Short mmCIF file of C-alpha atoms in Angstrom, two decimals:
data_model
loop_
_atom_site.label_atom_id
_atom_site.label_comp_id
_atom_site.label_asym_id
_atom_site.label_seq_id
_atom_site.Cartn_x
_atom_site.Cartn_y
_atom_site.Cartn_z
CA UNK A 2 4.16 -4.64 14.50
CA UNK A 3 1.34 -4.68 17.07
CA UNK A 4 -1.14 -1.99 17.98
CA UNK A 5 -3.79 -1.58 20.65
CA UNK A 6 -7.06 -0.06 19.60
CA UNK A 7 -10.51 0.75 20.86
CA UNK A 8 -13.63 -0.25 19.00
CA UNK A 9 -17.21 0.31 20.05
CA UNK A 10 -19.03 -2.68 18.58
CA UNK A 11 -22.82 -2.98 18.79
CA UNK A 12 -22.84 -0.61 21.74
CA UNK A 13 -20.07 -2.24 23.74
CA UNK A 14 -16.53 -0.89 24.18
CA UNK A 15 -13.66 -3.24 23.33
CA UNK A 16 -9.93 -2.77 23.59
CA UNK A 17 -8.03 -5.20 21.41
CA UNK A 18 -4.39 -5.84 20.58
CA UNK A 19 -3.77 -6.67 16.93
CA UNK A 20 -0.96 -7.12 14.45
CA UNK A 21 -1.29 -4.01 12.21
CA UNK A 22 -1.95 -6.33 9.25
CA UNK A 23 -5.27 -7.38 10.79
CA UNK A 24 -8.33 -6.37 8.81
CA UNK A 25 -11.33 -4.98 10.63
CA UNK A 26 -13.19 -8.12 9.59
CA UNK A 27 -10.70 -10.40 11.31
CA UNK A 28 -10.50 -8.11 14.33
CA UNK A 29 -14.29 -8.26 14.74
CA UNK A 30 -14.53 -12.01 14.27
CA UNK A 31 -11.39 -13.21 16.04
CA UNK A 32 -10.66 -10.56 18.67
CA UNK A 33 -14.04 -9.06 19.54
CA UNK A 34 -15.94 -12.30 18.96
CA UNK A 35 -18.67 -10.79 16.82
CA UNK A 36 -19.15 -13.22 13.92
CA UNK A 37 -22.11 -11.73 12.11
CA UNK A 38 -19.84 -10.01 9.51
CA UNK A 39 -18.98 -12.91 7.23
CA UNK A 40 -15.74 -13.59 5.35
CA UNK A 41 -16.88 -14.33 1.81
CA UNK A 42 -14.46 -13.40 -0.97
CA UNK A 43 -12.16 -11.37 1.34
CA UNK A 44 -11.37 -9.10 -1.63
CA UNK A 45 -14.19 -6.56 -1.62
CA UNK A 46 -16.24 -8.28 -4.25
CA UNK A 47 -19.14 -9.93 -2.40
CA UNK A 48 -20.29 -7.58 0.37
CA UNK A 49 -20.70 -10.29 3.03
CA UNK A 50 -18.42 -8.44 5.47
CA UNK A 51 -20.45 -5.21 5.37
CA UNK A 52 -21.01 -3.38 8.65
CA UNK A 53 -22.02 0.18 9.53
CA UNK A 54 -18.77 1.96 10.36
CA UNK A 55 -19.31 5.36 11.93
CA UNK A 56 -22.83 5.21 10.52
CA UNK A 57 -22.09 4.21 6.95
CA UNK A 58 -21.96 0.86 5.18
CA UNK A 59 -18.40 -0.27 4.82
CA UNK A 60 -16.50 -3.38 3.74
CA UNK A 61 -14.44 -4.68 6.62
CA UNK A 62 -12.28 -7.02 4.54
CA UNK A 63 -10.56 -4.12 2.71
CA UNK A 64 -10.06 -2.15 5.92
CA UNK A 65 -7.11 -2.31 8.27
CA UNK A 66 -8.44 -2.30 11.83
CA UNK A 67 -5.61 -0.07 13.03
CA UNK A 68 -6.73 2.69 10.71
CA UNK A 69 -10.10 2.84 12.52
CA UNK A 70 -9.04 3.11 16.17
CA UNK A 71 -11.93 4.65 18.07
CA UNK A 72 -14.56 3.75 15.47
CA UNK A 73 -18.21 2.93 16.13
CA UNK A 74 -19.18 -0.36 14.47
CA UNK A 75 -22.70 -1.70 14.17
CA UNK A 76 -23.10 -5.22 12.81
CA UNK A 77 -26.26 -7.07 11.85
CA UNK A 78 -26.12 -8.68 15.29
CA UNK A 79 -26.46 -5.35 17.08
CA UNK A 80 -28.92 -3.59 14.75
CA UNK A 81 -32.15 -4.64 16.44
CA UNK A 82 -30.77 -4.43 19.95
CA UNK A 83 -29.52 -0.89 19.48
CA UNK A 84 -32.81 0.24 17.94
CA UNK A 85 -34.79 -1.32 20.79
CA UNK A 86 -32.55 0.09 23.52
CA UNK A 87 -33.46 3.56 22.47
CA UNK A 88 -36.91 3.15 23.95
CA UNK A 89 -36.70 0.18 26.27
CA UNK A 90 -34.74 -1.19 29.21
CA UNK A 91 -31.26 -2.43 28.21
CA UNK A 92 -30.81 -6.13 28.98
CA UNK A 93 -34.51 -6.93 28.94
CA UNK A 94 -35.81 -9.95 27.05
CA UNK A 95 -37.68 -7.65 24.68
CA UNK A 96 -34.51 -5.80 23.82
CA UNK A 97 -32.41 -8.95 23.29
CA UNK A 98 -35.02 -10.40 20.92
CA UNK A 99 -35.71 -7.16 19.06
CA UNK A 100 -35.32 -7.05 15.29
CA UNK A 101 -34.58 -4.09 13.12
CA UNK A 102 -37.38 -3.46 10.56
CA UNK A 103 -35.04 -4.63 7.76
CA UNK A 104 -34.37 -7.89 9.63
CA UNK A 105 -38.12 -8.38 10.19
CA UNK A 106 -38.74 -7.80 6.49
CA UNK A 107 -36.07 -10.35 5.48
CA UNK A 108 -37.90 -12.93 7.58
CA UNK A 109 -41.36 -11.97 6.31
CA UNK A 110 -40.22 -11.99 2.67
CA UNK A 111 -37.99 -15.05 2.75
CA UNK A 112 -34.95 -12.93 1.82
CA UNK A 113 -32.49 -15.68 2.62
CA UNK A 114 -31.67 -19.30 1.96
CA UNK A 115 -28.35 -20.37 3.42
CA UNK A 116 -28.13 -17.02 5.22
CA UNK A 117 -24.38 -16.53 4.78
CA UNK A 118 -24.74 -13.25 2.90
CA UNK A 119 -27.67 -12.06 5.04
CA UNK A 120 -25.83 -9.99 7.69
CA UNK A 121 -24.04 -8.09 4.94
CA UNK A 122 -27.22 -7.69 2.93
CA UNK A 123 -29.04 -6.32 5.96
CA UNK A 124 -26.29 -3.85 6.94
CA UNK A 125 -26.03 -2.75 3.32
CA UNK A 126 -29.81 -2.25 3.11
CA UNK A 127 -29.87 -0.20 6.31
CA UNK A 128 -27.01 1.98 5.03
CA UNK A 129 -28.57 2.31 1.61
CA UNK A 130 -31.92 3.44 3.02
CA UNK A 131 -30.10 6.12 5.02
CA UNK A 132 -28.19 7.31 1.94
CA UNK A 133 -31.37 7.50 -0.12
CA UNK A 134 -33.02 9.39 2.74
CA UNK A 135 -30.20 11.96 2.48
CA UNK A 136 -30.92 12.28 -1.24
CA UNK A 137 -27.84 10.52 -2.56
CA UNK A 138 -28.30 9.62 -6.28
CA UNK A 139 -27.29 6.32 -7.80
CA UNK A 140 -26.10 5.12 -11.22
CA UNK A 141 -29.70 4.59 -12.37
CA UNK A 142 -31.03 7.93 -11.11
CA UNK A 143 -32.19 9.73 -14.25
CA UNK A 144 -32.28 13.28 -12.91
CA UNK A 145 -29.33 14.08 -10.64
CA UNK A 146 -31.11 17.17 -9.34
CA UNK A 147 -34.38 15.47 -8.41
CA UNK A 148 -35.49 13.77 -5.21
CA UNK A 149 -34.67 10.09 -4.89
CA UNK A 150 -37.51 7.62 -5.21
CA UNK A 151 -36.58 4.04 -4.35
CA UNK A 152 -37.97 2.20 -7.33
CA UNK A 153 -37.11 -1.47 -7.75
CA UNK A 154 -34.32 -0.52 -10.17
CA UNK A 155 -32.89 1.89 -7.63
CA UNK A 156 -32.98 -0.77 -4.90
CA UNK A 157 -31.27 -3.34 -7.19
CA UNK A 158 -28.55 -0.91 -8.19
CA UNK A 159 -27.89 0.26 -4.65
CA UNK A 160 -27.70 -3.32 -3.37
CA UNK A 161 -25.45 -4.49 -6.21
CA UNK A 162 -22.36 -4.68 -3.98
CA UNK A 163 -23.87 -7.63 -2.12
CA UNK A 164 -23.89 -11.01 -3.81
CA UNK A 165 -26.05 -14.01 -2.91
CA UNK A 166 -25.09 -17.39 -4.31
CA UNK A 167 -28.44 -18.92 -3.39
CA UNK A 168 -30.20 -16.45 -5.64
CA UNK A 169 -32.48 -15.07 -2.95
CA UNK A 170 -32.51 -11.73 -4.72
CA UNK A 171 -36.29 -11.70 -5.26
CA UNK A 172 -36.95 -12.03 -1.56
CA UNK A 173 -34.23 -9.51 -0.71
CA UNK A 174 -35.76 -6.98 -3.12
CA UNK A 175 -39.22 -7.58 -1.67
CA UNK A 176 -37.91 -7.13 1.84
CA UNK A 177 -36.02 -3.91 1.11
CA UNK A 178 -38.98 -2.55 -0.82
CA UNK A 179 -41.29 -3.22 2.16
CA UNK A 180 -39.11 -0.98 4.32
CA UNK A 181 -38.33 1.59 1.63
CA UNK A 182 -41.92 2.00 0.45
CA UNK A 183 -44.28 0.84 3.18
CA UNK A 184 -47.70 0.05 1.72
CA UNK A 185 -50.77 1.71 3.17
CA UNK A 186 -52.92 -0.80 5.08
CA UNK A 187 -55.43 -2.29 2.67
CA UNK A 188 -58.83 -0.64 2.84
CA UNK A 189 -60.60 -3.00 0.47
CA UNK A 190 -63.82 -4.31 1.99
CA UNK A 191 -63.56 -7.95 2.93
CA UNK A 192 -66.09 -10.43 1.71
CA UNK A 193 -68.40 -12.19 4.14
CA UNK A 194 -67.01 -14.63 6.62
CA UNK A 195 -66.68 -18.17 5.35
CA UNK A 196 -67.13 -17.13 1.71
CA UNK B 13 0.61 -9.90 3.95
CA UNK B 14 4.28 -9.22 4.53
CA UNK B 15 4.97 -7.47 7.83
CA UNK B 16 5.01 -3.68 7.76
CA UNK B 17 5.05 -0.74 10.12
CA UNK B 18 2.08 1.56 10.44
CA UNK B 19 2.12 5.23 11.27
CA UNK B 20 -0.67 7.79 11.19
CA UNK B 21 0.43 11.13 9.77
CA UNK B 22 -0.63 14.22 11.70
CA UNK B 23 -0.25 16.66 8.81
CA UNK B 24 0.18 16.52 5.04
CA UNK B 25 3.73 17.81 5.40
CA UNK B 26 4.58 15.06 7.87
CA UNK B 27 3.02 12.43 5.58
CA UNK B 28 5.16 13.64 2.66
CA UNK B 29 8.35 13.69 4.77
CA UNK B 30 7.70 10.15 6.06
CA UNK B 31 7.21 8.68 2.61
CA UNK B 32 9.66 10.77 0.58
CA UNK B 33 12.51 9.79 2.91
CA UNK B 34 11.72 6.05 2.82
CA UNK B 35 11.70 4.05 -0.43
CA UNK B 36 9.74 1.27 1.30
CA UNK B 37 6.93 3.54 2.52
CA UNK B 38 3.52 3.97 0.94
CA UNK B 39 0.51 6.23 1.60
CA UNK B 40 -2.64 4.53 2.84
CA UNK B 41 -5.95 6.32 2.26
CA UNK B 42 -9.27 4.45 1.87
CA UNK B 43 -7.38 1.24 1.26
CA UNK B 44 -9.86 -0.32 -1.16
CA UNK B 45 -7.12 -1.07 -3.66
CA UNK B 46 -3.96 -1.12 -1.50
CA UNK B 47 -5.28 -3.49 1.20
CA UNK B 48 -6.30 -5.91 -1.51
CA UNK B 49 -2.80 -5.66 -2.99
CA UNK B 50 -1.25 -6.28 0.41
CA UNK B 51 -3.23 -9.52 0.63
CA UNK B 52 -2.30 -10.55 -2.90
CA UNK B 53 1.34 -9.55 -2.31
CA UNK B 54 1.16 -7.29 -5.31
CA UNK B 55 2.26 -4.56 -2.88
CA UNK B 56 4.90 -5.29 -0.23
CA UNK B 57 5.62 -1.98 1.52
CA UNK B 58 7.73 -1.88 4.67
CA UNK B 59 5.76 1.00 6.12
CA UNK B 60 2.28 2.41 5.62
CA UNK B 61 1.71 6.10 6.29
CA UNK B 62 -1.99 6.57 6.96
CA UNK B 63 -3.24 9.83 5.45
CA UNK B 64 -6.95 9.04 5.80
CA UNK B 65 -7.52 11.32 8.79
CA UNK B 66 -5.76 14.37 7.36
CA UNK B 67 -8.18 17.31 7.06
CA UNK B 68 -8.33 17.15 3.27
CA UNK B 69 -12.02 16.32 3.18
CA UNK B 70 -13.75 19.50 2.04
CA UNK B 71 -15.41 20.47 -1.23
CA UNK B 72 -15.30 24.23 -1.59
CA UNK B 73 -15.45 26.96 -4.19
CA UNK B 74 -12.15 28.64 -5.15
CA UNK B 75 -11.67 32.01 -6.81
CA UNK B 76 -8.00 32.96 -7.02
CA UNK B 77 -5.13 33.52 -9.43
CA UNK B 78 -5.80 30.10 -10.98
CA UNK B 79 -9.43 30.97 -11.84
CA UNK B 80 -12.75 29.92 -10.41
CA UNK B 81 -14.21 26.55 -9.73
CA UNK B 82 -14.55 23.77 -7.18
CA UNK B 83 -11.70 22.49 -5.08
CA UNK B 84 -12.07 18.89 -3.90
CA UNK B 85 -9.91 17.68 -1.01
CA UNK B 86 -8.04 14.45 -1.67
CA UNK B 87 -9.83 12.70 1.22
CA UNK B 88 -13.36 13.47 0.02
CA UNK B 89 -15.12 10.14 -0.30
CA UNK B 90 -16.41 9.08 -3.69
CA UNK B 91 -19.99 8.80 -2.39
CA UNK B 92 -19.90 12.30 -0.91
CA UNK B 93 -18.43 13.80 -4.06
CA UNK B 94 -21.00 12.11 -6.28
CA UNK B 95 -23.82 13.42 -4.08
CA UNK B 96 -22.47 16.95 -3.69
CA UNK B 97 -25.12 19.42 -4.94
CA UNK B 98 -22.63 21.55 -6.88
CA UNK B 99 -21.04 18.52 -8.52
CA UNK B 100 -24.43 17.15 -9.53
CA UNK B 101 -25.53 20.34 -11.21
CA UNK B 102 -22.31 21.90 -12.54
CA UNK B 103 -20.15 18.80 -13.22
CA UNK B 104 -22.63 15.96 -13.84
CA UNK B 105 -20.00 13.90 -15.68
CA UNK B 106 -18.11 13.63 -12.38
CA UNK B 107 -21.18 12.43 -10.48
CA UNK B 108 -22.08 9.98 -13.24
CA UNK B 109 -18.53 8.59 -13.43
CA UNK B 110 -18.32 8.06 -9.64
CA UNK B 111 -21.78 6.48 -9.46
CA UNK B 112 -20.88 4.06 -12.22
CA UNK B 113 -17.85 2.83 -10.28
CA UNK B 114 -17.69 0.12 -7.60
CA UNK B 115 -20.45 -0.42 -5.02
CA UNK B 116 -22.12 1.74 -2.40
CA UNK B 117 -19.86 0.39 0.29
CA UNK B 118 -16.69 0.96 -1.70
CA UNK B 119 -17.71 4.51 -2.64
CA UNK B 120 -17.90 5.34 1.07
CA UNK B 121 -14.36 4.12 1.54
CA UNK B 122 -12.63 5.29 -1.62
CA UNK B 123 -11.13 8.78 -1.73
CA UNK B 124 -10.64 11.30 -4.52
CA UNK B 125 -6.86 11.08 -4.38
CA UNK B 126 -6.77 7.33 -3.96
CA UNK B 127 -9.18 6.80 -6.82
CA UNK B 128 -6.77 8.50 -9.23
CA UNK B 129 -3.88 6.38 -7.94
CA UNK B 130 -5.58 3.00 -8.08
CA UNK B 131 -3.68 0.49 -10.13
CA UNK B 132 -4.66 -1.51 -13.20
CA UNK B 133 -7.08 -4.40 -12.89
CA UNK B 134 -5.17 -6.40 -15.53
CA UNK B 135 -5.58 -9.98 -14.31
CA UNK B 136 -1.88 -10.73 -14.77
CA UNK B 137 -0.82 -7.70 -12.73
CA UNK B 138 -2.97 -9.00 -9.85
CA UNK B 139 -1.69 -12.59 -10.17
CA UNK B 140 1.82 -12.76 -8.71
CA UNK B 141 2.38 -16.21 -10.18
CA UNK B 142 2.53 -14.73 -13.72
CA UNK B 143 5.13 -12.47 -15.37
CA UNK B 144 4.15 -8.80 -15.51
CA UNK B 145 6.37 -5.86 -16.44
CA UNK B 146 4.21 -3.47 -14.45
CA UNK B 147 4.51 -5.45 -11.22
CA UNK B 148 8.03 -6.77 -11.79
CA UNK B 149 9.98 -4.79 -14.43
CA UNK B 150 11.68 -6.97 -16.99
CA UNK B 151 9.68 -10.11 -16.24
CA UNK B 152 7.59 -9.92 -19.43
CA UNK B 153 3.97 -9.31 -20.29
CA UNK B 154 1.52 -12.18 -19.91
CA UNK B 155 -1.35 -10.10 -21.23
CA UNK B 156 0.08 -9.79 -24.75
CA UNK B 157 -1.31 -12.86 -26.46
CA UNK B 158 -3.28 -13.68 -23.31
CA UNK B 159 -6.68 -12.74 -21.99
CA UNK B 160 -7.37 -9.57 -23.89
CA UNK B 161 -10.83 -8.30 -23.16
CA UNK B 162 -9.63 -5.48 -20.90
CA UNK B 163 -6.53 -4.55 -22.88
CA UNK B 164 -5.53 -1.12 -24.07
CA UNK B 165 -5.98 -0.32 -27.76
CA UNK B 166 -4.44 3.18 -27.71
CA UNK B 167 -0.96 4.14 -26.56
CA UNK B 168 0.06 0.66 -25.41
CA UNK B 169 3.61 -0.65 -25.83
CA UNK B 170 5.50 -3.89 -26.33
CA UNK B 171 5.97 -3.92 -22.57
CA UNK B 172 2.43 -3.37 -21.35
CA UNK B 173 -1.17 -3.32 -22.56
CA UNK B 174 -2.85 -2.56 -19.19
CA UNK B 175 -5.62 -0.01 -18.89
CA UNK B 176 -6.21 2.52 -16.13
CA UNK B 177 -9.37 1.56 -14.20
CA UNK B 178 -10.58 4.88 -12.76
CA UNK B 179 -13.90 6.24 -14.02
CA UNK B 180 -13.42 9.48 -12.09
CA UNK B 181 -10.11 10.15 -13.82
CA UNK B 182 -11.79 9.99 -17.24
CA UNK B 183 -14.38 12.57 -16.26
CA UNK B 184 -11.70 14.80 -14.72
CA UNK B 185 -9.57 14.50 -17.86
CA UNK B 186 -12.48 15.65 -20.02
CA UNK B 187 -13.23 18.62 -17.76
CA UNK B 188 -9.63 19.95 -17.58
CA UNK B 189 -9.17 19.30 -13.89
CA UNK B 190 -5.97 20.26 -12.12
CA UNK B 191 -4.25 18.06 -9.56
CA UNK B 192 -2.64 19.80 -6.57
CA UNK B 193 0.34 17.85 -5.26
CA UNK B 194 2.41 18.32 -2.12
CA UNK B 195 6.05 17.28 -2.23
CA UNK B 196 9.13 17.84 -0.06
CA UNK B 197 9.73 21.16 -1.88
CA UNK B 198 6.12 22.37 -1.47
CA UNK B 199 3.04 22.42 -3.70
CA UNK B 200 2.87 22.01 -7.44
CA UNK B 201 -0.05 21.83 -9.82
CA UNK B 202 -0.42 19.72 -12.90
CA UNK B 203 -3.23 19.15 -15.39
CA UNK B 204 -5.04 15.85 -14.79
CA UNK B 205 -3.97 14.83 -18.28
CA UNK B 206 -0.33 14.95 -17.18
CA UNK B 207 -0.82 12.88 -14.04
CA UNK B 208 -0.94 9.46 -15.66
CA UNK B 209 1.52 8.22 -18.26
CA UNK B 210 1.65 5.80 -21.13
CA UNK B 211 3.57 2.58 -20.44
CA UNK B 212 6.46 2.93 -22.87
CA UNK B 213 9.31 0.79 -21.51
CA UNK B 214 8.58 1.74 -17.90
CA UNK B 215 5.07 0.42 -17.30
CA UNK B 216 5.81 0.08 -13.56
CA UNK B 217 5.32 3.86 -13.33
CA UNK B 218 1.59 4.67 -13.44
CA UNK B 219 2.02 8.41 -12.91
CA UNK B 220 4.43 11.31 -13.17
CA UNK B 221 4.46 11.78 -9.38
CA UNK B 222 7.76 11.36 -7.57
CA UNK B 223 7.92 8.94 -4.63
CA UNK B 224 6.53 10.79 -1.63
CA UNK B 225 4.44 13.30 -3.55
CA UNK B 226 0.92 13.39 -2.12
CA UNK B 227 -2.20 14.48 -3.98
CA UNK B 228 -3.92 16.95 -1.67
CA UNK B 229 -6.70 18.26 -3.92
CA UNK B 230 -8.29 18.28 -7.34
CA UNK B 231 -9.61 21.49 -8.86
CA UNK B 232 -12.45 21.65 -11.36
CA UNK B 233 -12.63 24.90 -13.33
CA UNK B 234 -16.02 26.52 -13.73
CA UNK B 235 -17.11 26.22 -17.35
CA UNK B 236 -20.29 25.93 -19.40
CA UNK B 237 -19.08 22.77 -21.11
CA UNK B 238 -18.95 21.01 -17.72
CA UNK B 239 -22.57 21.85 -16.98
CA UNK B 240 -23.57 19.96 -20.13
CA UNK B 241 -21.52 16.87 -19.45
CA UNK B 242 -22.09 13.22 -18.83
CA UNK B 243 -20.34 9.87 -18.54
CA UNK B 244 -21.33 6.63 -20.20
CA UNK B 245 -19.77 3.27 -19.35
CA UNK B 246 -20.01 -0.08 -21.10
CA UNK B 247 -19.28 -3.15 -18.96
CA UNK B 248 -19.96 -6.85 -18.76
CA UNK B 249 -22.58 -6.46 -16.00
CA UNK B 250 -25.27 -3.83 -15.48
CA UNK B 251 -23.53 -2.69 -12.29
CA UNK B 252 -20.39 -3.04 -10.21
CA UNK B 253 -17.85 -3.87 -12.89
CA UNK B 254 -14.90 -2.08 -14.48
CA UNK B 255 -15.28 -0.43 -17.88
CA UNK B 256 -14.70 -2.25 -21.14
CA UNK B 257 -14.90 1.24 -22.59
CA UNK B 258 -16.29 4.53 -21.37
CA UNK B 259 -16.88 8.09 -22.56
CA UNK B 260 -16.84 11.33 -20.66
CA UNK B 261 -18.09 14.26 -22.74
CA UNK B 262 -19.11 17.87 -22.43
CA UNK B 263 -20.77 19.91 -25.14
CA UNK B 264 -21.86 23.44 -25.97
CA UNK B 265 -23.87 23.82 -29.19
CA UNK B 266 -24.99 27.22 -30.46
CA UNK B 267 -27.11 27.69 -33.56
CA UNK B 268 -26.66 24.00 -34.32
CA UNK B 269 -22.85 24.31 -34.36
CA UNK B 270 -20.39 22.81 -31.87
CA UNK B 271 -18.84 25.72 -29.96
CA UNK B 272 -17.12 23.69 -27.26
CA UNK B 273 -16.57 19.99 -26.84
CA UNK B 274 -14.65 17.87 -24.35
CA UNK B 275 -14.13 14.19 -24.92
CA UNK B 276 -12.17 11.56 -22.95
CA UNK B 277 -12.25 7.79 -23.10
CA UNK B 278 -11.74 5.16 -20.42
CA UNK B 279 -10.90 1.48 -20.65
CA UNK B 280 -8.87 1.91 -23.82
CA UNK B 281 -5.45 3.11 -22.62
CA UNK B 282 -2.92 3.14 -19.81
CA UNK B 283 -4.31 6.58 -18.88
CA UNK B 284 -7.58 8.45 -19.29
CA UNK B 285 -7.50 9.17 -23.02
CA UNK B 286 -8.31 12.74 -23.89
CA UNK B 287 -9.57 12.56 -27.49
CA UNK B 288 -8.12 15.91 -28.60
CA UNK B 289 -8.03 14.98 -32.28
CA UNK B 290 -11.72 14.12 -32.24
CA UNK B 291 -12.51 17.33 -30.37
CA UNK B 292 -10.71 19.38 -33.02
CA UNK B 293 -12.62 17.55 -35.76
CA UNK B 294 -15.95 18.44 -34.13
CA UNK B 295 -15.35 22.13 -33.37
CA UNK B 296 -17.40 24.41 -35.58
CA UNK B 297 -19.24 21.52 -37.19
CA UNK B 298 -22.91 20.65 -37.19
CA UNK B 299 -23.39 17.80 -34.78
CA UNK B 300 -24.83 14.69 -36.38
CA UNK B 301 -24.10 11.02 -36.30
CA UNK B 302 -21.82 11.04 -39.33
CA UNK B 303 -19.71 13.95 -38.05
CA UNK B 304 -19.16 12.29 -34.68
CA UNK B 305 -18.38 8.98 -36.35
CA UNK B 306 -15.70 10.58 -38.51
CA UNK B 307 -14.23 12.46 -35.56
CA UNK B 308 -14.06 9.34 -33.44
CA UNK B 309 -12.51 7.37 -36.26
CA UNK B 310 -9.80 10.00 -36.69
CA UNK B 311 -8.90 9.57 -33.05
CA UNK B 312 -9.06 5.79 -33.36
CA UNK B 313 -6.87 5.61 -36.47
CA UNK B 314 -3.90 4.96 -34.17
CA UNK B 315 -5.62 2.03 -32.44
CA UNK B 316 -3.77 -1.28 -32.32
CA UNK B 317 -5.93 -4.24 -31.37
CA UNK B 318 -5.61 -7.90 -30.53
CA UNK B 319 -8.27 -10.42 -31.48
CA UNK B 320 -9.98 -10.17 -28.11
CA UNK B 321 -9.79 -6.36 -27.84
CA UNK B 322 -10.83 -5.52 -31.41
CA UNK B 323 -14.43 -4.95 -30.25
CA UNK B 324 -13.36 -1.85 -28.35
CA UNK B 325 -12.82 0.27 -31.45
CA UNK B 326 -16.42 0.15 -32.68
CA UNK B 327 -17.63 0.13 -29.05
CA UNK B 328 -15.96 3.37 -28.06
CA UNK B 329 -16.90 4.96 -31.37
CA UNK B 330 -20.55 4.08 -30.90
CA UNK B 331 -20.54 5.10 -27.24
CA UNK B 332 -19.14 8.48 -28.37
CA UNK B 333 -21.86 8.93 -30.97
CA UNK B 334 -24.55 8.04 -28.48
CA UNK B 335 -23.16 10.27 -25.71
CA UNK B 336 -22.68 13.38 -27.85
CA UNK B 337 -26.03 13.06 -29.60
CA UNK B 338 -27.70 12.65 -26.22
CA UNK B 339 -26.00 15.78 -24.90
CA UNK B 340 -26.98 17.68 -28.07
CA UNK B 341 -30.57 16.59 -27.56
CA UNK B 342 -30.55 18.28 -24.18
CA UNK B 343 -29.22 21.45 -25.77
CA UNK B 344 -32.10 21.87 -28.17
#
């Protein structure tokens, strides 16, 4: 059985015809041509296929595309572009090369080795930061009634649905922490030049 | 996946009619379990009736002939339910259970109704190359004598030793939740404890629902014992793994004596295991480690273990001691 559906992916409208058995992951990769969501385990265990679906992080491998006709999908590929478009000219070089703060932090903190899990990690981190901002608790939150503070334990727990076989977790944690808890610029006096 | 038809239901009544009249039809909600089973060919429906857009997504107070409490629509997402202010303060065991299950992504997808109807994670059930009475009645049980770490130790049968995987269901069982079900003849209500069944010689049936009956809501009664409740889960990883054993508990202690107690266990049976015998043994007693140990052991006297599942008996006993003593500490 076939179905025709509309998806808005990274800011662009697409109309695609799919067999109803098609997962959202396969529809994105093979019909829309957006390959940043990766097929890892294909069974909901690794997080590599994570995108933001209608604003929330979502596994596309356990999702039938037909069930999400009309959805807004943002992948790692579109994150920076969409953020930059908000205050710049669409189609400009600056917009096309723009990075989301989480993407910038992954580069700065070496949060990747082979990079296969990275698009999912980044979408998951963006979604997680939004959830924490809304006050959602996690398994390691001690006081369910208190405000959420993104300690390292909180970040680890909230990112636990995304696996990395290279073991880049240290860099990923550092990157997410940079965005979650930006450090004040250092005010320590510098020593004399050439010291 | 085997080919199937897909239809999106426009109302709960239409969804029920579409599935009840078609033995090959199944409801599709968040899909986190069913889509996986379609890929594995554990599930081979001829038609999926999508109920995920039905307007069953509200959490609201109820105060009617059934009492007072919180009514949770079947399509409320696990993440939203866990974060709901009223759930966090008045039913913390529910928040804790949800937050201990799956990952952030999956909790956005999974629904309240679907969570209760997820199927066992027994490795043989999910592997269609092996015999499994639950997947294919009469084919035999590969788990008996096989990999046993996740097996049931209470209420299992010669046909099936699978456990129910839902954390939410265990918390709801402890807090006397009611399930509201829509069928072709209209609504009916049943206690959460009567939703799931023990395997007996029909392990293919997870629940007491008839084909085509749709869970439309879960109701949590307002009660002091729910306010002092929590959920503790033991698993092989710190996060994102199913329970080896878990405990949902609620407690009211007055003058050092147990006035009310609710206790349910997960990971040990084919259904959320309400530990009624242990509850009875604790009522009116002074809460201390020895009392809880004796109560848990009374409940566990019926346990039947295999070599690989024997650890669950002391595990669930010790989890129970820890959980109830922690709750009592908050009471003082």
